[in-house]
Coordinates of C-alpha atoms and ligand atoms in Angstrom, one line a residue:
Chain A
M1 CA 0.0 0.0 0.0
T2 CA 1.4 3.4 -1.0
E3 CA -1.0 5.7 0.6
Q4 CA -0.5 6.8 4.2
P5 CA -3.6 6.1 6.3
A6 CA -5.2 9.3 7.6
I7 CA -6.1 7.6 10.8
R8 CA -4.7 4.4 12.1
V9 CA -5.7 2.7 15.3
K10 CA -3.8 -0.4 16.5
G11 CA -4.5 -2.6 19.4
L12 CA -6.6 0.1 21.1
R13 CA -7.7 -0.7 24.6
K14 CA -9.6 1.4 27.0
R15 CA -10.7 0.7 30.6
F16 CA -12.6 2.9 33.0
N17 CA -11.4 1.6 36.3
R18 CA -12.4 -2.1 36.3
L19 CA -14.6 -1.9 33.2
E20 CA -12.8 -2.7 30.0
V21 CA -14.7 -0.8 27.3
L22 CA -12.4 -1.4 24.3
K23 CA -10.7 -4.7 24.1
G24 CA -8.2 -4.3 21.2
I25 CA -9.4 -2.4 18.2
D26 CA -7.6 -2.1 14.8
L27 CA -9.0 0.4 12.4
E28 CA -7.8 2.3 9.4
A29 CA -9.2 5.2 7.4
R30 CA -7.4 6.1 4.2
P31 CA -7.8 9.5 2.7
G32 CA -11.3 9.7 1.2
D33 CA -12.6 6.8 3.3
V34 CA -16.0 7.2 5.0
V35 CA -15.9 4.7 7.8
A36 CA -19.3 4.1 9.4
V37 CA -19.2 2.7 12.9
I38 CA -22.3 0.9 14.1
G39 CA -23.2 -1.1 17.2
G40 CA -25.4 -1.3 20.1
S41 CA -25.6 1.1 23.0
G42 CA -22.6 0.8 25.3
S43 CA -20.6 -1.1 22.7
G44 CA -17.8 1.5 22.9
K45 CA -18.4 3.5 19.7
S46 CA -18.1 6.9 21.3
T47 CA -15.2 5.9 23.5
M48 CA -13.3 4.7 20.4
L49 CA -14.0 7.9 18.5
R50 CA -12.9 10.0 21.5
C51 CA -9.7 8.1 21.8
I52 CA -8.8 9.2 18.3
N53 CA -8.4 12.8 19.3
L54 CA -7.3 11.8 22.8
L55 CA -10.5 13.2 24.5
E56 CA -10.2 9.8 26.2
I57 CA -6.7 8.5 26.9
P58 CA -6.2 4.9 25.7
S59 CA -5.1 2.4 28.1
A60 CA -3.0 0.6 25.5
G61 CA -2.4 0.7 21.8
T62 CA -1.3 3.2 19.3
I63 CA -3.1 5.9 17.3
S64 CA -1.5 7.7 14.4
I65 CA -2.7 10.5 12.4
Q66 CA -1.2 10.8 8.9
G67 CA 1.6 8.5 10.1
E68 CA 2.3 10.5 13.2
A69 CA 1.6 8.6 16.4
Y70 CA 0.7 10.3 19.7
A71 CA 3.7 10.3 21.9
M72 CA 2.7 8.6 25.1
R73 CA 4.5 7.8 28.3
E74 CA 3.9 5.3 31.1
T75 CA 2.9 6.8 34.4
R76 CA 1.6 5.2 37.5
Q77 CA -1.9 6.1 36.4
G78 CA -1.3 4.4 33.1
L79 CA -0.5 6.0 29.7
Q80 CA -0.4 9.7 29.5
P81 CA 0.2 12.0 26.6
A82 CA 3.9 13.0 26.6
D83 CA 3.7 16.1 24.6
R84 CA 0.7 18.4 25.1
R85 CA 1.6 20.6 22.2
Q86 CA 1.6 17.6 19.8
V87 CA -1.8 16.6 21.0
Q88 CA -3.1 20.1 20.5
R89 CA -1.6 20.3 17.0
I90 CA -3.1 17.0 16.0
R91 CA -6.5 17.8 17.5
A92 CA -6.7 21.0 15.5
Q93 CA -6.5 18.8 12.3
L94 CA -9.2 16.5 13.4
G95 CA -12.6 18.1 13.4
M96 CA -15.1 16.6 15.8
V97 CA -18.9 16.9 15.5
F98 CA -20.8 16.0 18.7
Q99 CA -24.2 14.6 19.3
S100 CA -25.1 17.7 21.3
F101 CA -23.5 20.2 18.9
N102 CA -21.6 21.9 21.7
L103 CA -21.5 25.3 20.0
W104 CA -20.2 28.1 22.2
P105 CA -23.3 30.0 23.1
H106 CA -21.6 33.3 23.9
R107 CA -20.4 33.6 20.3
T108 CA -22.4 34.2 17.2
V109 CA -22.5 31.6 14.5
L110 CA -19.7 33.5 12.7
G111 CA -17.8 33.8 16.0
N112 CA -18.1 30.0 16.5
V113 CA -16.7 29.3 13.1
T114 CA -13.8 31.8 13.2
E115 CA -12.9 30.9 16.8
V116 CA -10.5 28.1 16.1
P117 CA -8.9 29.5 12.9
V118 CA -8.2 32.8 14.6
H119 CA -7.4 31.8 18.1
V120 CA -5.8 28.4 17.6
L121 CA -4.4 28.4 14.1
G122 CA -3.4 32.1 14.0
V123 CA -5.3 32.8 10.7
P124 CA -5.8 36.6 10.2
R125 CA -9.3 37.5 11.1
D126 CA -10.5 38.8 7.7
E127 CA -9.2 35.7 6.0
A128 CA -10.9 33.5 8.6
E129 CA -14.1 35.4 8.2
A130 CA -14.1 35.1 4.4
R131 CA -13.6 31.4 4.9
A132 CA -16.3 31.2 7.5
R133 CA -18.8 32.8 5.2
E134 CA -17.9 30.3 2.5
V135 CA -18.4 27.2 4.7
L136 CA -21.5 28.6 6.3
D137 CA -22.9 29.2 2.8
R138 CA -22.1 25.5 2.1
V139 CA -24.1 24.2 5.0
G140 CA -27.0 26.6 4.2
L141 CA -26.5 29.1 7.0
G142 CA -25.2 32.0 4.9
A143 CA -28.1 34.1 6.3
K144 CA -27.5 33.2 9.9
L145 CA -24.0 34.7 10.4
D146 CA -24.9 37.0 13.2
A147 CA -27.4 34.7 15.0
W148 CA -26.7 33.3 18.4
P149 CA -26.6 29.5 18.7
A150 CA -29.7 29.7 21.1
Q151 CA -31.7 31.2 18.2
L152 CA -31.1 28.3 15.9
S153 CA -33.0 25.0 15.5
G154 CA -31.2 21.8 16.4
G155 CA -30.5 21.1 12.7
Q156 CA -29.1 24.6 12.1
Q157 CA -26.9 24.3 15.2
Q158 CA -25.5 21.0 14.0
R159 CA -24.9 22.4 10.6
A160 CA -23.1 25.4 12.2
A161 CA -21.0 22.8 14.2
I162 CA -20.2 21.1 10.9
A163 CA -19.2 24.5 9.4
R164 CA -17.0 25.1 12.5
V165 CA -15.2 21.9 11.6
L166 CA -14.9 22.7 7.9
A167 CA -13.4 26.1 8.7
V168 CA -10.2 24.4 9.9
D169 CA -10.1 22.2 6.8
P170 CA -9.4 19.1 8.8
L171 CA -7.5 16.1 7.7
A172 CA -10.4 13.9 8.9
M173 CA -13.7 14.5 10.5
L174 CA -15.1 12.6 13.4
F175 CA -18.9 12.4 13.9
D176 CA -20.4 11.0 17.0
E177 CA -24.1 10.4 16.3
P178 CA -24.6 13.8 14.7
T179 CA -28.3 13.4 14.3
S180 CA -29.3 11.5 17.4
A181 CA -30.3 14.6 19.3
L182 CA -32.4 16.0 16.5
D183 CA -36.1 16.0 16.0
P184 CA -36.9 13.5 13.1
E185 CA -37.9 16.3 10.7
L186 CA -34.4 18.0 11.1
V187 CA -32.3 14.9 10.6
G188 CA -32.5 15.1 6.8
E189 CA -30.9 18.5 6.5
V190 CA -27.9 17.5 8.5
L191 CA -27.5 14.1 6.7
S192 CA -27.6 15.8 3.4
V193 CA -24.7 18.1 4.4
I194 CA -22.7 15.1 5.5
R195 CA -23.5 13.3 2.3
D196 CA -22.1 16.2 0.3
L197 CA -18.9 16.0 2.4
A198 CA -18.6 12.3 1.8
Q199 CA -19.1 12.8 -1.9
E200 CA -16.3 15.3 -2.1
K201 CA -14.1 12.6 -0.6
R202 CA -13.5 14.0 2.9
T203 CA -12.1 11.5 5.2
M204 CA -14.5 10.7 8.0
I205 CA -15.3 8.3 10.8
L206 CA -19.0 8.4 11.4
V207 CA -20.7 6.8 14.4
T208 CA -24.3 6.5 13.5
H209 CA -27.6 4.8 14.2
E210 CA -28.9 5.8 10.7
M211 CA -28.4 2.5 9.0
A212 CA -29.8 3.5 5.6
F213 CA -27.5 6.5 5.5
A214 CA -24.5 4.5 6.6
R215 CA -25.2 2.0 3.8
D216 CA -25.5 4.9 1.4
V217 CA -22.5 7.0 2.1
A218 CA -19.9 4.7 3.8
T219 CA -17.0 3.1 2.0
H220 CA -16.4 0.8 4.9
V221 CA -18.6 -0.3 7.8
V222 CA -17.4 -1.5 11.2
F223 CA -19.7 -3.3 13.6
L224 CA -18.7 -2.9 17.2
R225 CA -19.8 -5.2 19.9
E226 CA -18.7 -5.3 23.5
G227 CA -15.5 -3.4 22.7
R228 CA -14.4 -5.5 19.8
I229 CA -14.9 -5.2 16.1
E230 CA -17.1 -8.2 15.4
E231 CA -17.4 -7.7 11.7
Q232 CA -16.4 -5.2 9.1
G233 CA -16.4 -4.7 5.4
P234 CA -18.0 -2.9 2.5
P235 CA -21.6 -1.6 3.3
D236 CA -23.3 -4.0 0.9
Q237 CA -21.7 -6.9 2.5
I238 CA -22.4 -5.8 6.1
F239 CA -25.9 -4.9 5.5
G240 CA -26.7 -7.3 2.7
A241 CA -25.0 -10.4 3.8
P242 CA -24.0 -10.1 7.5
K243 CA -22.1 -13.1 8.8
S244 CA -22.1 -12.8 12.5
P245 CA -25.4 -13.7 14.2
H246 CA -25.0 -10.6 16.5
L247 CA -24.8 -8.3 13.5
Q248 CA -27.7 -10.0 11.8
Q249 CA -29.7 -9.5 14.9
F250 CA -28.5 -5.9 15.3
I251 CA -29.5 -5.0 11.8
S252 CA -32.9 -6.6 12.0
S253 CA -33.6 -4.9 15.3
V254 CA -32.8 -1.4 14.1
A255 CA -34.3 -1.8 10.6
Chain B
M1 CA -51.6 61.9 10.4
P2 CA -52.1 58.9 8.0
D3 CA -54.5 56.5 9.7
I4 CA -53.8 53.3 7.9
D5 CA -50.7 52.2 6.1
I6 CA -51.9 49.9 3.4
V7 CA -48.5 48.4 2.5
T8 CA -47.7 47.2 6.0
P9 CA -51.1 47.1 7.7
L10 CA -49.8 45.4 10.8
R11 CA -47.4 48.2 11.8
P12 CA -49.0 50.9 13.9
A13 CA -48.6 53.9 11.6
S14 CA -47.9 56.7 14.0
L15 CA -47.2 55.4 17.5
S16 CA -43.7 55.7 18.4
R17 CA -41.9 52.9 20.2
M18 CA -41.8 54.9 23.4
G19 CA -45.5 55.5 23.2
R20 CA -46.3 51.9 22.7
S21 CA -44.2 50.8 25.7
L22 CA -45.9 53.4 27.8
T23 CA -49.4 52.2 26.9
A24 CA -48.2 48.7 27.6
F25 CA -46.9 49.8 31.0
F26 CA -50.1 51.5 32.2
L27 CA -52.3 48.6 32.8
P28 CA -55.3 49.2 35.0
H29 CA -53.9 47.7 38.1
R30 CA -50.7 49.7 37.7
I31 CA -52.6 52.9 37.3
I32 CA -54.4 52.2 40.6
M33 CA -51.1 51.4 42.3
V34 CA -49.6 54.6 41.1
L35 CA -52.6 56.6 42.3
V36 CA -52.5 55.0 45.7
A37 CA -48.7 55.8 46.0
L38 CA -49.4 59.4 44.9
F39 CA -52.1 59.8 47.5
A40 CA -49.9 58.4 50.2
L41 CA -47.1 60.8 49.2
A42 CA -49.5 63.7 49.2
M43 CA -50.8 62.8 52.7
M44 CA -47.2 62.5 54.0
I45 CA -46.2 65.8 52.6
R46 CA -49.3 67.5 54.0
T47 CA -49.5 66.0 57.5
M48 CA -45.9 65.3 58.4
D49 CA -43.1 67.6 59.4
W50 CA -40.5 68.1 56.7
S51 CA -39.2 71.5 57.9
W52 CA -35.8 69.9 58.8
L53 CA -35.1 68.8 55.2
P54 CA -33.6 72.0 53.7
A55 CA -31.2 72.5 56.6
Y56 CA -29.8 69.0 56.4
M57 CA -29.7 68.7 52.6
P58 CA -26.0 69.2 52.2
R59 CA -25.2 66.6 54.8
L60 CA -27.7 64.2 53.3
W61 CA -26.1 64.5 49.9
E62 CA -22.7 63.9 51.5
G63 CA -24.1 60.8 53.2
L64 CA -25.6 59.5 50.0
G65 CA -22.2 60.0 48.3
I66 CA -20.5 57.9 51.0
T67 CA -23.2 55.2 50.7
M68 CA -22.7 55.1 46.9
L69 CA -19.0 55.1 47.2
M70 CA -19.0 52.2 49.7
L71 CA -21.4 50.3 47.4
V72 CA -19.6 50.8 44.1
V73 CA -16.1 50.4 45.4
S74 CA -16.9 47.3 47.4
V75 CA -18.8 45.7 44.6
V76 CA -16.0 46.4 42.0
L77 CA -13.2 45.3 44.3
G78 CA -15.2 42.4 45.7
F79 CA -16.0 41.1 42.2
I80 CA -12.3 41.3 41.3
L81 CA -11.4 39.4 44.4
A82 CA -14.2 36.8 43.8
L83 CA -12.6 35.5 40.6
P84 CA -9.5 34.0 42.2
L85 CA -11.5 32.7 45.0
A86 CA -13.8 30.9 42.6
I87 CA -11.0 29.7 40.3
A88 CA -9.0 28.4 43.3
Q89 CA -12.0 26.4 44.4
V90 CA -12.6 24.9 41.0
V91 CA -9.2 24.2 39.6
G92 CA -6.8 25.1 42.3
P93 CA -4.4 22.7 44.0
L94 CA -5.8 21.1 47.1
P95 CA -4.4 23.5 49.7
L96 CA -5.4 26.6 47.8
R97 CA -8.9 25.1 47.1
W98 CA -9.3 24.4 50.8
L99 CA -8.1 27.9 51.7
A100 CA -10.5 29.6 49.4
L101 CA -13.4 27.4 50.5
S102 CA -12.7 28.1 54.2
F103 CA -12.5 31.8 53.6
C104 CA -15.8 31.9 51.8
T105 CA -17.5 29.7 54.4
V106 CA -16.2 31.7 57.3
I107 CA -17.2 35.1 55.9
R108 CA -20.5 33.9 54.7
G109 CA -21.2 32.1 57.9
T110 CA -20.7 35.0 60.3
P111 CA -22.6 38.3 60.6
L112 CA -21.2 41.2 58.6
L113 CA -21.7 43.4 61.6
L114 CA -19.5 41.2 63.7
Q115 CA -16.7 41.2 61.0
M116 CA -16.9 45.0 60.8
W117 CA -16.6 45.4 64.5
L118 CA -13.7 42.9 64.7
F119 CA -11.9 44.7 61.9
Y120 CA -12.5 48.2 63.3
F121 CA -12.3 47.8 67.0
G122 CA -9.9 44.8 67.0
L123 CA -7.6 45.2 64.0
G124 CA -7.8 49.0 64.1
S125 CA -6.5 49.3 67.6
L126 CA -4.0 46.5 67.1
L127 CA -2.4 48.3 64.2
G128 CA -2.2 51.5 66.2
Q129 CA 0.1 49.8 68.7
F130 CA 2.9 49.4 66.3
P131 CA 4.9 52.7 65.9
E132 CA 6.2 51.4 62.6
I133 CA 2.7 51.5 61.2
R134 CA 1.9 54.8 62.8
E135 CA 4.8 56.4 60.9
T136 CA 3.8 55.2 57.5
W137 CA 1.8 57.0 54.8
A138 CA -1.0 54.6 55.5
W139 CA -1.7 55.7 59.1
P140 CA -3.7 58.8 58.4
Y141 CA -6.1 56.4 56.6
L142 CA -5.9 53.6 59.0
R143 CA -6.9 55.7 61.9
Q144 CA -10.2 56.6 60.2
A145 CA -13.2 54.3 60.2
W146 CA -14.1 54.1 56.5
P147 CA -11.2 51.9 55.4
Y148 CA -12.5 49.2 57.8
G149 CA -16.0 49.6 56.7
L150 CA -15.0 49.4 53.0
F151 CA -12.7 46.4 53.7
S152 CA -15.4 44.5 55.5
L153 CA -18.0 45.2 52.7
T154 CA -15.5 44.2 50.0
I155 CA -14.5 40.9 51.8
S156 CA -18.1 40.1 52.3
F157 CA -19.1 40.7 48.7
A158 CA -16.1 38.8 47.5
A159 CA -17.1 35.8 49.6
Y160 CA -20.7 35.7 48.3
Q161 CA -19.8 36.4 44.8
G162 CA -16.9 33.9 44.9
E163 CA -19.4 31.2 45.8
I164 CA -21.7 32.3 43.0
M165 CA -18.8 32.3 40.5
R166 CA -17.8 28.9 41.7
G167 CA -21.2 27.6 40.9
A168 CA -21.1 29.5 37.6
F169 CA -17.8 27.9 36.6
T170 CA -18.9 24.3 37.5
G171 CA -22.2 24.9 35.8
V172 CA -20.7 25.6 32.3
P173 CA -21.7 22.5 30.3
K174 CA -18.8 20.1 29.9
G175 CA -19.5 19.7 26.2
E176 CA -18.6 23.3 25.5
L177 CA -15.2 22.9 27.1
E178 CA -14.7 19.6 25.5
A179 CA -15.4 21.1 22.1
A180 CA -12.7 23.6 22.8
R181 CA -10.3 20.9 23.8
A182 CA -11.2 18.8 20.7
F183 CA -10.2 21.7 18.5
G184 CA -6.8 21.9 20.0
M185 CA -7.2 24.8 22.4
S186 CA -4.7 24.8 25.2
R187 CA -6.0 24.8 28.8
A188 CA -5.2 28.4 29.3
K189 CA -7.0 29.4 26.0
T190 CA -10.0 27.2 26.8
F191 CA -10.2 29.0 30.1
R192 CA -9.9 32.5 28.6
R193 CA -12.0 32.0 25.5
V194 CA -14.8 29.7 26.7
W195 CA -14.9 28.8 30.4
F196 CA -14.4 32.2 31.9
P197 CA -16.8 34.3 29.7
R198 CA -19.4 31.6 30.0
A199 CA -19.2 31.6 33.7
V200 CA -19.4 35.4 34.0
H201 CA -22.4 35.2 31.6
R202 CA -24.1 32.7 33.8
A203 CA -23.5 34.6 37.0
L204 CA -24.8 37.9 35.6
P205 CA -28.5 37.4 36.3
T206 CA -27.8 37.0 40.0
L207 CA -25.4 39.9 40.1
G208 CA -28.2 42.5 40.3
G209 CA -29.7 40.9 43.4
E210 CA -26.4 40.6 45.0
I211 CA -25.7 44.3 44.5
I212 CA -29.0 45.3 46.0
L213 CA -28.2 43.1 49.0
Q214 CA -24.9 44.9 49.3
L215 CA -26.7 48.3 49.1
K216 CA -28.8 47.2 52.0
A217 CA -25.7 46.1 54.0
T218 CA -24.0 49.5 53.7
P219 CA -25.9 51.1 56.7
L220 CA -23.8 48.8 58.9
V221 CA -20.9 51.1 58.4
A222 CA -22.7 53.7 60.5
T223 CA -22.1 51.4 63.5
I224 CA -18.4 52.1 63.2
T225 CA -18.8 55.8 62.9
V226 CA -18.8 56.2 59.1
T227 CA -21.3 58.9 58.2
D228 CA -23.2 57.4 55.4
L229 CA -26.8 58.3 54.6
Y230 CA -28.1 56.2 57.4
A231 CA -25.8 57.9 59.9
V232 CA -26.9 61.3 58.8
I233 CA -30.6 60.3 59.2
T234 CA -29.8 59.0 62.7
K235 CA -28.3 62.4 63.5
V236 CA -31.4 64.1 62.2
R237 CA -33.6 61.9 64.4
Q238 CA -31.5 62.8 67.5
D239 CA -31.5 66.5 66.7
T240 CA -35.2 66.9 65.8
F241 CA -36.8 64.2 68.0
L242 CA -38.7 63.2 64.9
T243 CA -39.2 59.4 64.4
Y244 CA -41.0 58.7 61.2
E245 CA -40.2 61.4 58.8
P246 CA -36.4 60.8 58.6
L247 CA -37.0 57.0 58.4
L248 CA -39.5 57.4 55.6
F249 CA -37.1 59.6 53.8
L250 CA -34.5 56.9 54.1
V251 CA -36.9 54.3 52.8
A252 CA -37.7 56.5 49.8
V253 CA -34.0 57.0 49.0
Y254 CA -33.1 53.3 49.3
L255 CA -36.1 52.4 47.2
C256 CA -35.1 54.8 44.5
L257 CA -31.5 53.4 44.5
S258 CA -32.6 49.8 44.3
G259 CA -35.1 50.8 41.6
V260 CA -32.4 52.5 39.5
L261 CA -30.0 49.6 40.0
T262 CA -32.6 47.1 38.9
V263 CA -33.4 49.0 35.8
L264 CA -29.8 49.5 35.0
L265 CA -28.9 45.8 35.4
R266 CA -31.9 44.6 33.5
W267 CA -30.8 46.8 30.6
M268 CA -27.3 45.4 30.9
E269 CA -28.6 41.8 30.9
S270 CA -30.8 42.4 27.9
R271 CA -27.7 43.5 25.9
V272 CA -26.0 40.2 26.5
P273 CA -27.2 37.5 24.1
D274 CA -29.6 34.9 25.4
A275 CA -28.0 31.5 25.9
R276 CA -29.5 28.3 27.1
Ligands
LIG301 N1 -16.1 8.4 31.5 C1 -16.6 7.2 31.7 N2 -16.4 6.5 32.9 C2 -16.9 5.3 33.1 N3 -17.5 4.6 32.2 C3 -17.7 5.1 31.0 C4 -17.2 6.4 30.6 N4 -17.5 6.7 29.4 C5 -18.1 5.6 28.9 N5 -18.2 4.6 29.9 C6 -18.8 3.3 29.7 O1 -18.2 2.7 28.6 C7 -19.1 1.9 27.8 C8 -19.1 2.3 26.4 O2 -19.6 3.6 26.3 P1 -19.7 4.4 24.9 O3 -20.2 5.8 25.2 O4 -18.4 4.3 24.2 O5 -20.8 3.5 24.2 P2 -21.5 3.9 22.8 O6 -21.2 2.7 21.9 O7 -21.1 5.2 22.3 O8 -23.0 3.9 23.2 P3 -24.2 4.8 22.7 O9 -24.7 4.2 21.4 O10 -25.2 4.7 23.8 O11 -23.6 6.2 22.5 C9 -20.5 2.1 28.5 O12 -20.7 1.0 29.3 C10 -20.3 3.3 29.4 O13 -21.0 3.2 30.5
LIG302 MG1 -22.0 7.1 22.0

């Protein structure tokens, strides 16, 4: 293989005290891949995603972004990041979209989108604003620049959160159930934005309960169960001809 | 005057914004309340003795000035002090956290009057025993009463506000801070750009109430010989042997002050964007 994987996870384990949540995960996303992660509640999907940008600190295993592994060191409390600056630098290249949007309510939509470019990446303000207008236009919020997050619907907030990620032009995007907190009639507008991004070959890892959508946009589907990858493969195989009985059961239960 | 604007029929054509908010204000029950108040005022002016008022006016102004000074300075300094108190309790190392917590608990758990007396009669006379202190530039101030009053008021406001800010800091939703971290913000920047402004924002609605409580605490300085408005009124009562008139006057002034403060803070709050 010639191409460097954008995200590579090897032997990832994570325990919370006594509870082992991830029991050895290997995962790769090459540039342009859309990896959909599915699985039951509590199977460890969020935890896995959060380990990728070190919001959770892995108990074991390595994670590399564009070939660069997080430098970790052993301490008495387990692994700890060895170089905070490296972590911050890598995080800034991984945009995360949360289930609960997590916009900053004290900044306008424009302020939310320019925040990271201006205050983390050091982009000049006018440049950042021009870019922000562009990405907000793309997600259909060109008219909401000066609105406060609290004035937006859930779907609009989530699209603003996606624009906030696009503004940093990330190497890869991490979505944690981006539509689970939305009213059913607002899900579509967010999914259509994500679909556009998938079509323009943005690398993403997408934790979702929207099976039809996963089947539609994913290049690769991973089924997580009890902290392990139970089955993975192209969407048609996973959804069309699942092998594991658990996966079969899972698919029929959500369909 | 055009009566109906056909293009935008829903907009009242000629009523100004001011006029509209005035009509909205004067609801029947409010009109009755205003009339009752006016009647009471008229009765007071007619039947009571206000002849002392002109003679004491300059002193009353002075007293009001001292009351306001005590209020404003103690609120501003107290608020500035409250921040480290709150931050220490939220993210400080254990000894510092403990120290800030005990400070707030002790100050909030004991009467302000007692603190003021301890500072004035206790600390004040203690300081006077050291010739080194008597010779410094600070002594001319330290031998007066107002620094002790101001100090007590400031400390007290800091303790209460520190507790409120602590709550405000811990109340900022974790997700907002997590988003900042996820985008590569350093801890310091997360604090500066998200945590701190959000906490202040959340504490703002209670700030008005706290300031009014503080206003009502200022008369305590009269007990350590600071001549604020309350002290001046006490003097009036001693001089004139009047009981009710000076006290009613005091009520009116404090009411006006709280009213003005309330309106001012409402306005400030309305200028800050609404957030969850
Ligand atoms: N901070 C934490 N401390 C302790 N246990 C945790 C923590 N975070 C997650 N867990 C546990 O880890 C397990 C996996 O959680 P995770 O959130 O990764 O599941 P998930 O697959 O995302 O589920 P869902 O579909 O409900 O979001 C759960 O049993 C959860 O209780
Ligand atoms: Mg989850």
